[in-house]
mmCIF file of C-alpha atoms in Angstrom:
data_model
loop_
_atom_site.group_PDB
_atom_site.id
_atom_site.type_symbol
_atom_site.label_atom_id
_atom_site.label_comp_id
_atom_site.label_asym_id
_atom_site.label_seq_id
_atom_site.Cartn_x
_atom_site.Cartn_y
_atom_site.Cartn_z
ATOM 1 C CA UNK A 1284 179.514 88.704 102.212
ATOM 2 C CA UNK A 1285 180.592 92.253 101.543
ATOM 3 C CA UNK A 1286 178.470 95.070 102.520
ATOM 4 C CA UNK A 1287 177.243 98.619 101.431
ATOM 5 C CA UNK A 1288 178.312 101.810 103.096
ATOM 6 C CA UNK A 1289 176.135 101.095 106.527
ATOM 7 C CA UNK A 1290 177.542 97.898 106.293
ATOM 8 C CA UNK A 1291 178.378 96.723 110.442
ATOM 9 C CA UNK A 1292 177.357 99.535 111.933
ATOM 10 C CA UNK A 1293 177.549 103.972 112.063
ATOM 11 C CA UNK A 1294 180.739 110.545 108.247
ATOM 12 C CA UNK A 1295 182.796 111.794 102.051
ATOM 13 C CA UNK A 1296 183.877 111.576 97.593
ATOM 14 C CA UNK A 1297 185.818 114.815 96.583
ATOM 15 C CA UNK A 1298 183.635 116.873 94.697
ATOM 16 C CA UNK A 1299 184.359 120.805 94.086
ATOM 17 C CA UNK A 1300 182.024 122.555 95.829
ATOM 18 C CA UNK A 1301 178.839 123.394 93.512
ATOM 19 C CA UNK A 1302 178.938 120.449 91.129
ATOM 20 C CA UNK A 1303 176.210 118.779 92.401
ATOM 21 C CA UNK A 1304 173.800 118.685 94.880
ATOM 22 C CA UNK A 1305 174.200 116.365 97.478
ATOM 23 C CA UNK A 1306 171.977 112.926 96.703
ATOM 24 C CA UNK A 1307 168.842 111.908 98.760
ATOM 25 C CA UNK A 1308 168.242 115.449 100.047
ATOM 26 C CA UNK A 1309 165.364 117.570 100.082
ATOM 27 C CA UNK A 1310 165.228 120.674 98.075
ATOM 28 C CA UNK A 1311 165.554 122.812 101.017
ATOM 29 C CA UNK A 1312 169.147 121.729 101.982
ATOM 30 C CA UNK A 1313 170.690 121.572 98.728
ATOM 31 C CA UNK A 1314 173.204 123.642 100.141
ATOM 32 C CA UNK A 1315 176.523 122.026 100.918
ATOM 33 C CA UNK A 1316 176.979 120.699 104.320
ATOM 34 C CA UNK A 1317 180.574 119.903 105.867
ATOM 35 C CA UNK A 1318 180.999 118.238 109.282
ATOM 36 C CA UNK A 1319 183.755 118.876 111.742
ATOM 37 C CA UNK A 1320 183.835 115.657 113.778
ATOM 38 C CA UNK A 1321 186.179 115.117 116.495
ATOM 39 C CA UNK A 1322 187.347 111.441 118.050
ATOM 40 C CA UNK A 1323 187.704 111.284 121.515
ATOM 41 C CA UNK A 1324 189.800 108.600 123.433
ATOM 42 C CA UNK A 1325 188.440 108.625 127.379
ATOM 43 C CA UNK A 1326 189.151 106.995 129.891
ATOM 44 C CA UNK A 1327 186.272 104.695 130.481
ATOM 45 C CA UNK A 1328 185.881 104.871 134.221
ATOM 46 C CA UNK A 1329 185.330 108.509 133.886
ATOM 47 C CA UNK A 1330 183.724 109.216 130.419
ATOM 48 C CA UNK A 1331 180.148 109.553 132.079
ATOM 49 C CA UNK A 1332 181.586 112.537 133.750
ATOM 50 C CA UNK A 1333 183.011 113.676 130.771
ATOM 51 C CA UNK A 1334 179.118 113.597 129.494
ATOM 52 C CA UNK A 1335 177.865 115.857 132.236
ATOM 53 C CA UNK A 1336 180.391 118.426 131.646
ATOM 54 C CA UNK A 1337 179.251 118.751 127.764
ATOM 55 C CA UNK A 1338 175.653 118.645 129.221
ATOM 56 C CA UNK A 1339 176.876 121.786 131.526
ATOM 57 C CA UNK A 1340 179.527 123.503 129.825
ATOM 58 C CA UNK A 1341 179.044 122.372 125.963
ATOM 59 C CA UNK A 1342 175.538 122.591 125.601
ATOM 60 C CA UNK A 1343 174.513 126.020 126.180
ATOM 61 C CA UNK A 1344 176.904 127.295 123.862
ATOM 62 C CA UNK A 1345 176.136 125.223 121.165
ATOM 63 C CA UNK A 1346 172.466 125.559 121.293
ATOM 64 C CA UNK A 1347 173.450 129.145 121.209
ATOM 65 C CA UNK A 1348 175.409 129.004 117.888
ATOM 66 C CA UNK A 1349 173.001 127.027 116.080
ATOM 67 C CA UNK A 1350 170.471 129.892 117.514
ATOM 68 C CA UNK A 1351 172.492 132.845 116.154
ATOM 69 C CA UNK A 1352 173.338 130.487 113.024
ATOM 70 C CA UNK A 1353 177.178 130.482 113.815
ATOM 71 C CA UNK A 1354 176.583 126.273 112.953
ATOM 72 C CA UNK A 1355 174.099 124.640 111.617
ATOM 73 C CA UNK A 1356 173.826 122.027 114.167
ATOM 74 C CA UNK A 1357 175.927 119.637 116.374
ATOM 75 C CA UNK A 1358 176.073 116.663 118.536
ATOM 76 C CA UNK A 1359 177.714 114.128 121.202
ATOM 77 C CA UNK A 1360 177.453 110.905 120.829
ATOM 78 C CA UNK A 1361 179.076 108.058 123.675
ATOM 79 C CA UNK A 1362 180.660 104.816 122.025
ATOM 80 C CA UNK A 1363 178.027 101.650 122.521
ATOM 81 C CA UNK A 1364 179.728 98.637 120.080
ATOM 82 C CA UNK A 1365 183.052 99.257 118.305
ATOM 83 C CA UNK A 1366 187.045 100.308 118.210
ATOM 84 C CA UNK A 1367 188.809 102.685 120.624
ATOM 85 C CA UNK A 1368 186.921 106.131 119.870
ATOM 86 C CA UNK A 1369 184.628 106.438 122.992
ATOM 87 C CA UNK A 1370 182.990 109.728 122.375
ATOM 88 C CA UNK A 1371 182.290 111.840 119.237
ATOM 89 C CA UNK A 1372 181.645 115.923 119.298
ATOM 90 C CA UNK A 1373 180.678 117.179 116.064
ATOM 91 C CA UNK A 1374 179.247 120.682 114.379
ATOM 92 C CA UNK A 1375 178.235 121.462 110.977
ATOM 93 C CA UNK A 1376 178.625 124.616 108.485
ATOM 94 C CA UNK A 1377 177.902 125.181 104.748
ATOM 95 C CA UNK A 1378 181.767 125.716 104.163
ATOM 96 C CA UNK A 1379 185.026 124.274 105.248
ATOM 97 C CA UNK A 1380 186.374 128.195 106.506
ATOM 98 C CA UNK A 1381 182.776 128.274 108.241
ATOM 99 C CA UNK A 1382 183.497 125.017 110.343
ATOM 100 C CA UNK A 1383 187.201 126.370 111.332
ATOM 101 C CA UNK A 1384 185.771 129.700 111.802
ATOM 102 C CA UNK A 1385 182.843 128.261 114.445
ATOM 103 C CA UNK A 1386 185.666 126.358 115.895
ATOM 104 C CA UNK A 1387 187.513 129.377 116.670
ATOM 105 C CA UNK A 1388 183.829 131.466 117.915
ATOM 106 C CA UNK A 1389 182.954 128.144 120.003
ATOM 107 C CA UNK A 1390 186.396 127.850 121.841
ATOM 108 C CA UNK A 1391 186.341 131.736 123.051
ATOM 109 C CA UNK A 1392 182.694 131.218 123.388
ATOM 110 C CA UNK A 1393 183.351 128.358 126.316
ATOM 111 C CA UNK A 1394 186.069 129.961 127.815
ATOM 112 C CA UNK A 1395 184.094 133.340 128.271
ATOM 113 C CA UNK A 1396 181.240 130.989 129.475
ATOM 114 C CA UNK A 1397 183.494 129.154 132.103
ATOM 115 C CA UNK A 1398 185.339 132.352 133.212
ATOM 116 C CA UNK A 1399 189.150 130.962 131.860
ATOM 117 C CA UNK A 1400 187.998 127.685 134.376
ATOM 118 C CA UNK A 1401 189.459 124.130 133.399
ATOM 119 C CA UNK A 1402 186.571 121.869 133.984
ATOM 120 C CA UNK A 1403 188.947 118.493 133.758
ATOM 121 C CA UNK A 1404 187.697 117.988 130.591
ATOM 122 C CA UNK A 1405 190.840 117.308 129.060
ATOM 123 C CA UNK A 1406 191.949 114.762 131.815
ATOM 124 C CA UNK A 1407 188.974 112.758 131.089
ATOM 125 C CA UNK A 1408 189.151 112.698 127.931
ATOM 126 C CA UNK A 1409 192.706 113.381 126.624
ATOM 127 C CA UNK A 1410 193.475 112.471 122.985
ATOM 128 C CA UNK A 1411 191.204 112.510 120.146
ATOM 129 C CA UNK A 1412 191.431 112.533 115.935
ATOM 130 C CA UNK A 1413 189.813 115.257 113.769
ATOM 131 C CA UNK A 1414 188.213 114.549 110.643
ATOM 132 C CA UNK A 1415 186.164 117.042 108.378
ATOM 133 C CA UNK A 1416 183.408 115.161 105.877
ATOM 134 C CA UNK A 1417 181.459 116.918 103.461
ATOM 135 C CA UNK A 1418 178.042 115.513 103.355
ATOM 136 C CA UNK A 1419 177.315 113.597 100.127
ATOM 137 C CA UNK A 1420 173.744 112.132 100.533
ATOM 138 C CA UNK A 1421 171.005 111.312 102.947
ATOM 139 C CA UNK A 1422 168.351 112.768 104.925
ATOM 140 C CA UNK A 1423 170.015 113.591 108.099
ATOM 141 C CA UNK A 1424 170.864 117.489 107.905
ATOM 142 C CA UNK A 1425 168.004 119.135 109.647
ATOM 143 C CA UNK A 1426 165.521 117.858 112.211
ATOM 144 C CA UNK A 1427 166.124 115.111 115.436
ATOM 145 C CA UNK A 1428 167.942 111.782 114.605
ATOM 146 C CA UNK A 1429 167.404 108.678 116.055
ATOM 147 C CA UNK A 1430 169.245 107.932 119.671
ATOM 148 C CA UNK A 1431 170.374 104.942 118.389
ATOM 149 C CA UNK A 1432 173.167 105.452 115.356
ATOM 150 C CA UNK A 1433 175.272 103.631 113.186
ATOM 151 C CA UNK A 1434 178.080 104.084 111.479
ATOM 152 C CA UNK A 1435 180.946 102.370 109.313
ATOM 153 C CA UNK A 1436 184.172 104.566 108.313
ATOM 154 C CA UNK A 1437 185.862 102.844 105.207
ATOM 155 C CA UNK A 1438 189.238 102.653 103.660
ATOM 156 C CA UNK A 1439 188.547 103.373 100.141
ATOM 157 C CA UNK A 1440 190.834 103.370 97.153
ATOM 158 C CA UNK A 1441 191.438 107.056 96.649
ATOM 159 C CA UNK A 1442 191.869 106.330 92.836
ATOM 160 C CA UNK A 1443 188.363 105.062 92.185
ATOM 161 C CA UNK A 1444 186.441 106.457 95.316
ATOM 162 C CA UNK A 1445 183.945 108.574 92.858
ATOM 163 C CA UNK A 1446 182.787 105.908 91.465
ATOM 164 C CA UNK A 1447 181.619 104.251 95.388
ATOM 165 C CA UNK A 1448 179.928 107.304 95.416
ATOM 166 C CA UNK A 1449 178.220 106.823 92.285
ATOM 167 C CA UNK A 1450 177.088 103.414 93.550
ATOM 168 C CA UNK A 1451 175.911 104.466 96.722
ATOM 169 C CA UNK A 1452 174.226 106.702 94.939
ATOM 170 C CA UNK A 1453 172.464 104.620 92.421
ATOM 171 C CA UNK A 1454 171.904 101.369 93.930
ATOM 172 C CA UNK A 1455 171.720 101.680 97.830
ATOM 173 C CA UNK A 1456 170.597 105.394 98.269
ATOM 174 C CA UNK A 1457 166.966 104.172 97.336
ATOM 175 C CA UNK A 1458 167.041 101.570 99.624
ATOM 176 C CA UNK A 1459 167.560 103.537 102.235
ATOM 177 C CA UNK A 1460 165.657 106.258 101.428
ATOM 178 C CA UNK A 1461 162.856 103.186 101.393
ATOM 179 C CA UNK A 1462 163.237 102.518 104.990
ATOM 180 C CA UNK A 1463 162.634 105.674 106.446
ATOM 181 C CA UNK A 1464 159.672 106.833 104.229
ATOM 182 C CA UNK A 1465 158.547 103.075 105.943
ATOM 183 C CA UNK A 1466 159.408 104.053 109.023
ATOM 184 C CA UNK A 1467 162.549 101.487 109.698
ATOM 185 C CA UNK A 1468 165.222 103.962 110.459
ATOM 186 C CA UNK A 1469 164.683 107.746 110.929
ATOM 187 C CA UNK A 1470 168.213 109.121 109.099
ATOM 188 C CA UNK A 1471 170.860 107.778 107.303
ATOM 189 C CA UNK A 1472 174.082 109.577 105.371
ATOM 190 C CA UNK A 1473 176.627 109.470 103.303
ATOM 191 C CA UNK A 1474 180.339 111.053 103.360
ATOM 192 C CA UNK A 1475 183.241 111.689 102.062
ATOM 193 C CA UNK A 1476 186.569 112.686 103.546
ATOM 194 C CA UNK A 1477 187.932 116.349 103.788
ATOM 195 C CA UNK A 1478 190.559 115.999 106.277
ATOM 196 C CA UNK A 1479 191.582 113.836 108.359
ATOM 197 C CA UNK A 1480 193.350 110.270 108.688
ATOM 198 C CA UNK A 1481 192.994 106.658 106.765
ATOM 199 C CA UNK A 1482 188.952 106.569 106.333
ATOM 200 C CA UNK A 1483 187.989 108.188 103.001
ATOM 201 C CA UNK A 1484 183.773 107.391 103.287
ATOM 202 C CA UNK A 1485 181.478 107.335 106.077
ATOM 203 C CA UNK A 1486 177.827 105.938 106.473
ATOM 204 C CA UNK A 1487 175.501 106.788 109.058
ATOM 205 C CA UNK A 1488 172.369 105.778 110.191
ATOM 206 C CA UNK A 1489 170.181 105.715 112.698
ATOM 207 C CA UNK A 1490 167.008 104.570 114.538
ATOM 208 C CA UNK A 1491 164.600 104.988 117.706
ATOM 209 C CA UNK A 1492 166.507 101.990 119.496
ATOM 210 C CA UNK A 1493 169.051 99.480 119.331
ATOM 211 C CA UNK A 1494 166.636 96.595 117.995
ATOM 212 C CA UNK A 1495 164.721 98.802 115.118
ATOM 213 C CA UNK A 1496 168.248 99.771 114.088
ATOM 214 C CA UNK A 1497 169.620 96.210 114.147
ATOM 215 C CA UNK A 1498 166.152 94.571 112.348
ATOM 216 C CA UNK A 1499 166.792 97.529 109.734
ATOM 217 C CA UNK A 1500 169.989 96.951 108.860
ATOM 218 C CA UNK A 1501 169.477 93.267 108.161
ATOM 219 C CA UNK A 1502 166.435 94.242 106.200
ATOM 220 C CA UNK A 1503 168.462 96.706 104.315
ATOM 221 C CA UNK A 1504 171.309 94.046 103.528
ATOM 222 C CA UNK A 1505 169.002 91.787 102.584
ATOM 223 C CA UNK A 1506 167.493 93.450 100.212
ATOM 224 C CA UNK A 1507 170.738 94.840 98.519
ATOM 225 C CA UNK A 1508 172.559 91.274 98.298
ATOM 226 C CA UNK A 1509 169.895 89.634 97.812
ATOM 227 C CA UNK A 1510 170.388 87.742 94.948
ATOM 228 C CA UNK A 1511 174.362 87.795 95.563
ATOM 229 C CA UNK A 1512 174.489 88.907 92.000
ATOM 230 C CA UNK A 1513 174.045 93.010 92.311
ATOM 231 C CA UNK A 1514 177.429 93.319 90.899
ATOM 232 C CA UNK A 1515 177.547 97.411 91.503
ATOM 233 C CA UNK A 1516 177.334 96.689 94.997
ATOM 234 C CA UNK A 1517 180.100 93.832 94.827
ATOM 235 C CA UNK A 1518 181.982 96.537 92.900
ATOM 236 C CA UNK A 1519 181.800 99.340 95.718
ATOM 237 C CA UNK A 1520 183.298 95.928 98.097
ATOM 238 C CA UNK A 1521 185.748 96.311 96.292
ATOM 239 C CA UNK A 1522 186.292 100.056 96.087
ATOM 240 C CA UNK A 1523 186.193 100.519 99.894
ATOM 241 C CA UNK A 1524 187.683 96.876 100.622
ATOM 242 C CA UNK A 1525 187.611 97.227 104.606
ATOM 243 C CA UNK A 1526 186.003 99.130 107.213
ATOM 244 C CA UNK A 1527 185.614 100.113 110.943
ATOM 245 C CA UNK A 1528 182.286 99.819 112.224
ATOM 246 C CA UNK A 1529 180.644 101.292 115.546
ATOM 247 C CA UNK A 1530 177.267 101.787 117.255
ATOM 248 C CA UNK A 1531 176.577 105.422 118.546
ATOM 249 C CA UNK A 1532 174.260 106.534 121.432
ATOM 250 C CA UNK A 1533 173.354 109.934 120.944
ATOM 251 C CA UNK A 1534 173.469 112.107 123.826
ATOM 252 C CA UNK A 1535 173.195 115.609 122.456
ATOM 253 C CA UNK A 1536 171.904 116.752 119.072
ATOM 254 C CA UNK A 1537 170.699 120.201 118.025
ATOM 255 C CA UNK A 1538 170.012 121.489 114.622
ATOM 256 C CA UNK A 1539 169.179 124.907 113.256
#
């Protein structure tokens, strides 16, 4: 069986920036939100370190920004179920120059912070990817998430990735929007790709722990393919005709 946008587990299409609001979110944060999400690859005998250091180093700062409203909120998340990322650091702005800008502010921020120290951050945790979304839908901007988060990063065909979006929007937005007004999951999201690499959409969730998470998503499935005849949904299978999928813990979150 194919599967919708938080298909295995878990974030965008292109749309110029004030045609729409994004889907599925309040009023209040009709603004545009773009994500600036970086992939790290760790080495696993050491990433737990690597988790203390953002606790020590990372933290502080960031808490800070999203304080003086340099981002509107970030978050580190450590690889549960999944492919070869093992850690995820993220912030969020209302603009694509407002992410790179942060980036900039947060680096000198750190370094000022540390006094020019290397913490062995870097030998921990030594490659990584970069991706920017723009967030599409969902309910996920402001406020705590879940600690336990899904997501599933599709390969999309670039071509006739507006209308997955219009799908997602239309038949499995509700659905999900269903399950946390019941109480099922506690965020979910929808995004589409910036910059970056081979994954064009991304779909998030997440949950209070790994078994409400799980239970929802079957729920959610179910009630989707139900009949094995929604054929918008079979459509969008075959829109975005293969994904990656991996569960998140979330170790760090702050929002503004």
């Amino acid at each position: 069986m194919k599967q919708p946008f938080i298909g295995s587990v878990c974030g965008l299409a292109l749309v110029a920036a004030g045609v729409m609001a994004p889907f599925g979110v309040s009023a209040q944060d009709e603004e545009e939100t773009y994500i600036y999400a970086t992939y790290f690859y760790c080495k696993t005998s050491m990433q737990e370190k690597a988790d203390e250091l953002v606790e020590k180093n990372t933290k502080p700062v960031f808490d800070a920004a999203v304080k003086d409203g340099t981002i509107k909120g970030w978050g580190w998340l450590a690889h549960h179920t999944g492919g070869k990322w093992r850690r995820i650091q993220y912030h969020m702005s209302d603009s694509v120059g407002g992410l790179l800008k942060a980036q900039e502010t947060l680096a000198k921020r750190s370094e000022e912070a540390m006094g020019g120290a290397d913490d062995g951050f870097g030998e921990i945790c030594g490659a990584h990817e970069d991706y920017i979304w723009k967030l599409e839908g969902g309910n996920g901007i402001t406020g705590d998430r879940g600690k336990a988060a899904m997501s599933v990063y599709h390969v999309c065909d670039i071509g006739t990735e507006d209308r997955a979006d219009e799908i997602a929007e239309k038949v499995f937005a509700p659905v999900y929007d269903k399950a946390v007004a019941d109480g099922k999951i506690t965020s979910w999201g929808w995004s589409s790709h910036m910059v970056g690499g081979e994954y064009r959409r991304l779909g998030t969730m997440t949950a209070t722990d790994w078994d409400a998470l799980l239970k929802a998503r079957g729920e959610i499935l179910e009630a989707i393919y139900a009949d094995g005849e929604n054929k918008e949904a079979q459509e969008f299978s075959a829109i975005c005709d293969s994904h990656s999928d991996y569960l998140w813990e979330v170790l760090q979150e702050g929002r503004g």
